[in-house]
Amino acid sequence: MPGNILQLQFPRVRKDTGESFNYAAGQYVFLCVPSISSLQWHPFTISSSPHELMVTFHIKALGDWTYKLQLMVAAVSGGDDVVAPFDILVDGPFGSLSIDIEDPNTYSHVVLFSGGIGMTPMRSIVNWLHHQVHHGGRSNVERVHFVWSVRDREMLQSLVIDEAHKTGEYKGESYFPNGIVQDRGGAFSSEIHLTRSERDVESADIDRHLHGRLHYGARPDIAATLRSIGEQAKQSGKKRVGVLVCGPSTMVRDVVDKSLSLSWEMKVRFDVHSEVFEF
């Protein structure tokens, strides 16, 4: 995939034993590839959602281990989807969200902020929420707003265009990007910021898939977004907003600080779950 991103998948239910890999949105696992090192286990967030038939990871090549993994896959795939010719060991899942978005009575308004590859847990969570609303009978969700700030067009290419072009047995299970950005007038809304680029032919192609949700050359206005969702919550008689953020420490601090100050100012409680991804 473009942007030095590798996608790994395995069936949630094993065909040979019927054993199911059960997990919650936003969790992570440790992966080991013995042909690289039997001693190294690395944490990766699950980017798929629990309802999907395939468990999916999007891994950005950043260090020695991930570069070796990418080279091993490239040597046999030629850019196409292939069955891994080596063993991949999985330990997990681990982790839990620090705010309870699973309880349908806690939050009717949710905001998700992500930066770079930090969108992987947010992708899992927003897809799970979308599935709960449209297929799980969850009726109290009034607004879910998804914000993604990304520097490079290549990462958008990997996680937007390639997702939108999926075909075959598993098409339609993931609501990102199509189901999320096309939910005009529904509970879901989104904005995606390409911070290092201006509109050109290539980014215009991406923007077509995002139906005008792509913003160029500027970071998201976190305070304005939180204020808007907080006002919507107040108008509905609600006093709590669920806020989830995963990205660089600067983004995480900004979201936490703005949530605290607006909680006092607006008399709406912004409850924050945060994870730092420094890339």
Tab-separated table of C-alpha atoms in Angstrom:
chain	number	residue	atom	x	y	z
A	1	MET	CA	0.000	0.000	0.000
A	2	PRO	CA	1.165	3.603	-0.509
A	3	GLY	CA	2.704	5.558	2.346
A	4	ASN	CA	4.844	2.655	3.631
A	5	ILE	CA	1.726	1.088	5.106
A	6	LEU	CA	1.269	-2.662	5.228
A	7	GLN	CA	-2.129	-4.263	5.710
A	8	LEU	CA	-2.284	-7.591	7.546
A	9	GLN	CA	-5.485	-9.600	7.870
A	10	PHE	CA	-6.635	-12.927	9.208
A	11	PRO	CA	-10.155	-14.419	9.524
A	12	ARG	CA	-11.901	-13.629	12.801
A	13	VAL	CA	-13.207	-17.204	12.838
A	14	ARG	CA	-10.755	-19.982	11.980
A	15	LYS	CA	-12.075	-22.229	9.239
A	16	ASP	CA	-10.278	-25.325	10.535
A	17	THR	CA	-11.334	-25.158	14.209
A	18	GLY	CA	-14.201	-22.652	14.321
A	19	GLU	CA	-12.320	-20.782	17.039
A	20	SER	CA	-13.252	-17.092	17.153
A	21	PHE	CA	-10.916	-14.178	17.856
A	22	ASN	CA	-13.058	-11.905	20.006
A	23	TYR	CA	-12.064	-8.322	20.703
A	24	ALA	CA	-13.496	-4.886	21.405
A	25	ALA	CA	-13.139	-1.762	19.289
A	26	GLY	CA	-9.918	0.091	20.077
A	27	GLN	CA	-7.973	-2.875	21.454
A	28	TYR	CA	-4.463	-3.947	20.419
A	29	VAL	CA	-2.388	-7.117	20.161
A	30	PHE	CA	1.274	-8.080	20.178
A	31	LEU	CA	2.608	-9.549	16.933
A	32	CYS	CA	5.678	-11.733	16.510
A	33	VAL	CA	7.229	-12.890	13.240
A	34	PRO	CA	9.682	-15.663	14.208
A	35	SER	CA	11.512	-15.446	10.879
A	36	ILE	CA	12.492	-11.894	11.884
A	37	SER	CA	12.960	-12.581	15.599
A	38	SER	CA	11.273	-15.046	17.915
A	39	LEU	CA	12.022	-12.737	20.856
A	40	GLN	CA	10.468	-9.537	19.555
A	41	TRP	CA	6.769	-8.856	20.135
A	42	HIS	CA	5.419	-5.525	18.926
A	43	PRO	CA	2.073	-3.875	19.813
A	44	PHE	CA	-0.326	-2.961	17.021
A	45	THR	CA	-3.830	-1.580	17.235
A	46	ILE	CA	-6.598	-3.538	15.544
A	47	SER	CA	-8.033	-1.268	12.857
A	48	SER	CA	-11.039	-3.433	12.012
A	49	SER	CA	-14.207	-3.614	14.090
A	50	PRO	CA	-15.578	-6.631	15.986
A	51	HIS	CA	-18.407	-7.204	13.487
A	52	GLU	CA	-16.026	-7.615	10.531
A	53	LEU	CA	-15.145	-11.083	9.265
A	54	MET	CA	-11.476	-10.176	8.879
A	55	VAL	CA	-9.246	-8.898	11.683
A	56	THR	CA	-7.187	-6.101	10.138
A	57	PHE	CA	-4.007	-4.218	11.025
A	58	HIS	CA	-2.496	-1.246	9.209
A	59	ILE	CA	1.222	-1.138	9.990
A	60	LYS	CA	3.393	1.834	9.041
A	61	ALA	CA	7.049	0.994	8.345
A	62	LEU	CA	9.013	3.124	10.805
A	63	GLY	CA	11.713	1.017	12.457
A	64	ASP	CA	13.915	-1.992	11.718
A	65	TRP	CA	11.295	-4.619	12.538
A	66	THR	CA	8.476	-3.043	10.529
A	67	TYR	CA	10.787	-2.341	7.572
A	68	LYS	CA	11.914	-5.977	7.557
A	69	LEU	CA	8.303	-7.120	7.666
A	70	GLN	CA	7.403	-4.831	4.768
A	71	LEU	CA	10.352	-6.086	2.696
A	72	MET	CA	9.424	-9.715	3.362
A	73	VAL	CA	5.868	-9.100	2.182
A	74	ALA	CA	6.965	-7.036	-0.832
A	75	ALA	CA	9.313	-9.814	-1.929
A	76	VAL	CA	6.405	-12.202	-2.466
A	77	SER	CA	3.416	-9.939	-3.114
A	78	GLY	CA	4.441	-7.503	-5.822
A	79	GLY	CA	1.875	-5.134	-4.330
A	80	ASP	CA	-0.978	-7.648	-4.515
A	81	ASP	CA	-2.835	-9.382	-1.692
A	82	VAL	CA	-1.097	-12.654	-0.853
A	83	VAL	CA	-1.140	-15.281	1.873
A	84	ALA	CA	1.852	-14.643	4.124
A	85	PRO	CA	4.541	-17.262	3.420
A	86	PHE	CA	5.726	-17.048	7.033
A	87	ASP	CA	4.198	-17.464	10.484
A	88	ILE	CA	2.759	-14.506	12.371
A	89	LEU	CA	2.043	-15.081	16.065
A	90	VAL	CA	-0.669	-13.073	17.825
A	91	ASP	CA	-0.986	-12.430	21.567
A	92	GLY	CA	-4.043	-10.574	22.788
A	93	PRO	CA	-6.243	-8.684	22.597
A	94	PHE	CA	-5.334	-6.173	25.283
A	95	GLY	CA	-6.461	-2.773	26.504
A	96	SER	CA	-9.724	-0.992	27.071
A	97	LEU	CA	-11.099	2.486	26.631
A	98	SER	CA	-11.072	4.727	29.684
A	99	ILE	CA	-14.561	6.036	28.868
A	100	ASP	CA	-17.568	3.766	28.552
A	101	ILE	CA	-18.872	4.179	25.016
A	102	GLU	CA	-20.308	0.653	25.098
A	103	ASP	CA	-23.062	1.669	27.521
A	104	PRO	CA	-25.751	3.127	25.236
A	105	ASN	CA	-27.008	5.387	28.016
A	106	THR	CA	-23.721	7.169	28.741
A	107	TYR	CA	-22.944	9.156	25.586
A	108	SER	CA	-25.258	10.297	22.833
A	109	HIS	CA	-22.565	12.626	21.438
A	110	VAL	CA	-19.051	11.393	20.609
A	111	VAL	CA	-16.047	13.098	18.970
A	112	LEU	CA	-13.041	11.166	17.652
A	113	PHE	CA	-9.760	12.961	16.874
A	114	SER	CA	-6.880	11.175	15.160
A	115	GLY	CA	-3.500	12.175	13.774
A	116	GLY	CA	-1.581	10.171	11.169
A	117	ILE	CA	-1.591	6.403	11.671
A	118	GLY	CA	-3.291	7.109	15.011
A	119	MET	CA	-6.519	6.859	13.061
A	120	THR	CA	-6.378	3.041	13.287
A	121	PRO	CA	-8.094	2.705	16.698
A	122	MET	CA	-10.474	5.547	15.786
A	123	ARG	CA	-11.356	3.720	12.559
A	124	SER	CA	-12.183	0.634	14.602
A	125	ILE	CA	-14.333	2.603	17.046
A	126	VAL	CA	-16.236	4.709	14.503
A	127	ASN	CA	-16.978	1.621	12.397
A	128	TRP	CA	-18.223	-0.200	15.497
A	129	LEU	CA	-20.464	2.728	16.465
A	130	HIS	CA	-21.822	2.930	12.911
A	131	HIS	CA	-22.615	-0.792	12.987
A	132	GLN	CA	-24.281	-0.465	16.391
A	133	VAL	CA	-26.498	2.373	15.168
A	134	HIS	CA	-27.482	0.840	11.833
A	135	HIS	CA	-27.507	-2.876	12.674
A	136	GLY	CA	-27.295	-3.250	16.462
A	137	GLY	CA	-30.427	-1.397	17.477
A	138	ARG	CA	-28.586	1.403	19.262
A	139	SER	CA	-30.968	4.332	18.953
A	140	ASN	CA	-29.674	6.945	21.382
A	141	VAL	CA	-26.662	8.092	19.316
A	142	GLU	CA	-27.329	11.621	18.078
A	143	ARG	CA	-23.898	12.715	16.821
A	144	VAL	CA	-20.597	10.976	16.099
A	145	HIS	CA	-18.004	13.312	14.581
A	146	PHE	CA	-14.798	11.842	13.144
A	147	VAL	CA	-11.747	14.117	12.664
A	148	TRP	CA	-8.514	12.968	11.013
A	149	SER	CA	-5.426	15.131	10.525
A	150	VAL	CA	-2.829	13.636	8.176
A	151	ARG	CA	0.319	15.136	6.666
A	152	ASP	CA	0.890	12.950	3.624
A	153	ARG	CA	-1.318	12.262	0.639
A	154	GLU	CA	0.086	8.717	0.456
A	155	MET	CA	-1.474	7.754	3.771
A	156	LEU	CA	-4.826	9.021	2.554
A	157	GLN	CA	-4.301	7.001	-0.606
A	158	SER	CA	-3.751	3.861	1.475
A	159	LEU	CA	-6.565	4.281	3.946
A	160	VAL	CA	-9.209	5.993	1.814
A	161	ILE	CA	-8.902	5.120	-1.880
A	162	ASP	CA	-7.749	1.541	-1.289
A	163	GLU	CA	-10.507	0.988	1.286
A	164	ALA	CA	-13.137	2.425	-1.050
A	165	HIS	CA	-11.987	0.141	-3.873
A	166	LYS	CA	-12.187	-3.072	-1.839
A	167	THR	CA	-13.910	-5.877	-3.671
A	168	GLY	CA	-14.799	-9.462	-2.958
A	169	GLU	CA	-16.211	-11.376	-0.043
A	170	TYR	CA	-15.574	-8.760	2.626
A	171	LYS	CA	-16.671	-5.601	0.813
A	172	GLY	CA	-19.157	-3.466	2.721
A	173	GLU	CA	-18.188	-4.502	6.256
A	174	SER	CA	-16.115	-1.382	6.860
A	175	TYR	CA	-18.045	1.888	6.841
A	176	PHE	CA	-14.901	3.981	6.528
A	177	PRO	CA	-14.673	5.887	4.314
A	178	ASN	CA	-17.864	5.434	2.298
A	179	GLY	CA	-20.539	4.910	4.940
A	180	ILE	CA	-19.103	7.537	7.275
A	181	VAL	CA	-18.566	10.415	4.846
A	182	GLN	CA	-21.806	9.819	2.942
A	183	ASP	CA	-24.013	9.867	6.048
A	184	ARG	CA	-25.398	13.309	5.193
A	185	GLY	CA	-28.147	14.314	7.572
A	186	GLY	CA	-27.533	11.267	9.757
A	187	ALA	CA	-25.794	10.863	13.083
A	188	PHE	CA	-22.298	10.584	11.571
A	189	SER	CA	-20.162	13.436	10.278
A	190	SER	CA	-16.496	13.767	9.400
A	191	GLU	CA	-13.697	16.100	8.433
A	192	ILE	CA	-10.270	15.111	7.124
A	193	HIS	CA	-7.352	17.546	7.034
A	194	LEU	CA	-4.420	17.127	4.631
A	195	THR	CA	-2.001	19.475	6.362
A	196	ARG	CA	1.000	19.422	4.003
A	197	SER	CA	-0.674	19.748	0.653
A	198	GLU	CA	-2.704	22.006	-1.565
A	199	ARG	CA	-5.459	20.864	-3.861
A	200	ASP	CA	-4.118	19.280	-7.049
A	201	VAL	CA	-5.129	16.551	-9.487
A	202	GLU	CA	-4.144	13.654	-7.203
A	203	SER	CA	-5.694	15.055	-4.045
A	204	ALA	CA	-8.822	15.991	-6.012
A	205	ASP	CA	-9.243	12.295	-6.824
A	206	ILE	CA	-9.082	11.511	-3.112
A	207	ASP	CA	-11.520	14.327	-2.378
A	208	ARG	CA	-14.063	12.779	-4.725
A	209	HIS	CA	-14.072	9.677	-2.539
A	210	LEU	CA	-14.472	11.878	0.533
A	211	HIS	CA	-17.368	13.849	-0.950
A	212	GLY	CA	-15.891	17.253	-0.129
A	213	ARG	CA	-14.835	16.361	3.420
A	214	LEU	CA	-11.125	17.015	2.686
A	215	HIS	CA	-9.551	20.259	3.960
A	216	TYR	CA	-6.152	21.444	2.714
A	217	GLY	CA	-3.155	22.999	4.426
A	218	ALA	CA	-4.593	23.486	7.915
A	219	ARG	CA	-5.010	21.506	11.098
A	220	PRO	CA	-8.449	20.943	12.586
A	221	ASP	CA	-9.866	23.587	14.915
A	222	ILE	CA	-10.193	21.396	17.986
A	223	ALA	CA	-11.848	24.009	20.198
A	224	ALA	CA	-14.457	24.876	17.562
A	225	THR	CA	-15.257	21.210	16.980
A	226	LEU	CA	-15.666	20.468	20.682
A	227	ARG	CA	-17.746	23.597	21.198
A	228	SER	CA	-20.056	22.650	18.325
A	229	ILE	CA	-20.650	19.119	19.615
A	230	GLY	CA	-21.054	20.443	23.158
A	231	GLU	CA	-23.735	22.881	22.000
A	232	GLN	CA	-25.559	20.081	20.204
A	233	ALA	CA	-25.444	17.987	23.381
A	234	LYS	CA	-26.823	20.877	25.472
A	235	GLN	CA	-29.650	21.439	23.000
A	236	SER	CA	-30.591	17.781	23.460
A	237	GLY	CA	-30.550	18.144	27.230
A	238	LYS	CA	-27.346	16.118	27.612
A	239	LYS	CA	-24.489	17.040	29.933
A	240	ARG	CA	-21.716	14.664	28.774
A	241	VAL	CA	-19.711	14.256	25.560
A	242	GLY	CA	-17.384	11.340	24.855
A	243	VAL	CA	-14.042	12.465	23.395
A	244	LEU	CA	-11.455	10.043	22.020
A	245	VAL	CA	-8.067	11.107	20.677
A	246	CYS	CA	-5.130	9.169	19.251
A	247	GLY	CA	-2.214	10.983	17.665
A	248	PRO	CA	0.940	12.991	18.403
A	249	SER	CA	1.419	14.301	21.924
A	250	THR	CA	0.780	17.884	20.788
A	251	MET	CA	-2.652	16.923	19.453
A	252	VAL	CA	-3.471	14.870	22.544
A	253	ARG	CA	-2.506	17.728	24.893
A	254	ASP	CA	-4.547	20.187	22.853
A	255	VAL	CA	-7.643	17.976	22.957
A	256	VAL	CA	-7.275	17.340	26.703
A	257	ASP	CA	-6.671	21.028	27.507
A	258	LYS	CA	-9.554	22.257	25.356
A	259	SER	CA	-11.870	19.610	26.813
A	260	LEU	CA	-11.052	20.698	30.363
A	261	SER	CA	-11.502	24.409	29.704
A	262	LEU	CA	-14.738	23.950	27.754
A	263	SER	CA	-16.128	21.665	30.456
A	264	TRP	CA	-15.941	24.588	32.886
A	265	GLU	CA	-17.096	27.178	30.373
A	266	MET	CA	-20.020	25.295	28.819
A	267	LYS	CA	-21.140	23.268	31.852
A	268	VAL	CA	-20.901	20.159	29.678
A	269	ARG	CA	-18.565	17.385	30.769
A	270	PHE	CA	-16.112	16.371	28.048
A	271	ASP	CA	-14.782	12.930	29.078
A	272	VAL	CA	-11.504	12.135	27.285
A	273	HIS	CA	-9.804	8.865	26.358
A	274	SER	CA	-6.324	9.513	24.935
A	275	GLU	CA	-3.539	7.538	23.282
A	276	VAL	CA	-0.245	8.967	22.003
A	277	PHE	CA	1.041	7.847	18.577
A	278	GLU	CA	4.141	9.912	17.749
A	279	PHE	CA	4.035	9.521	13.949
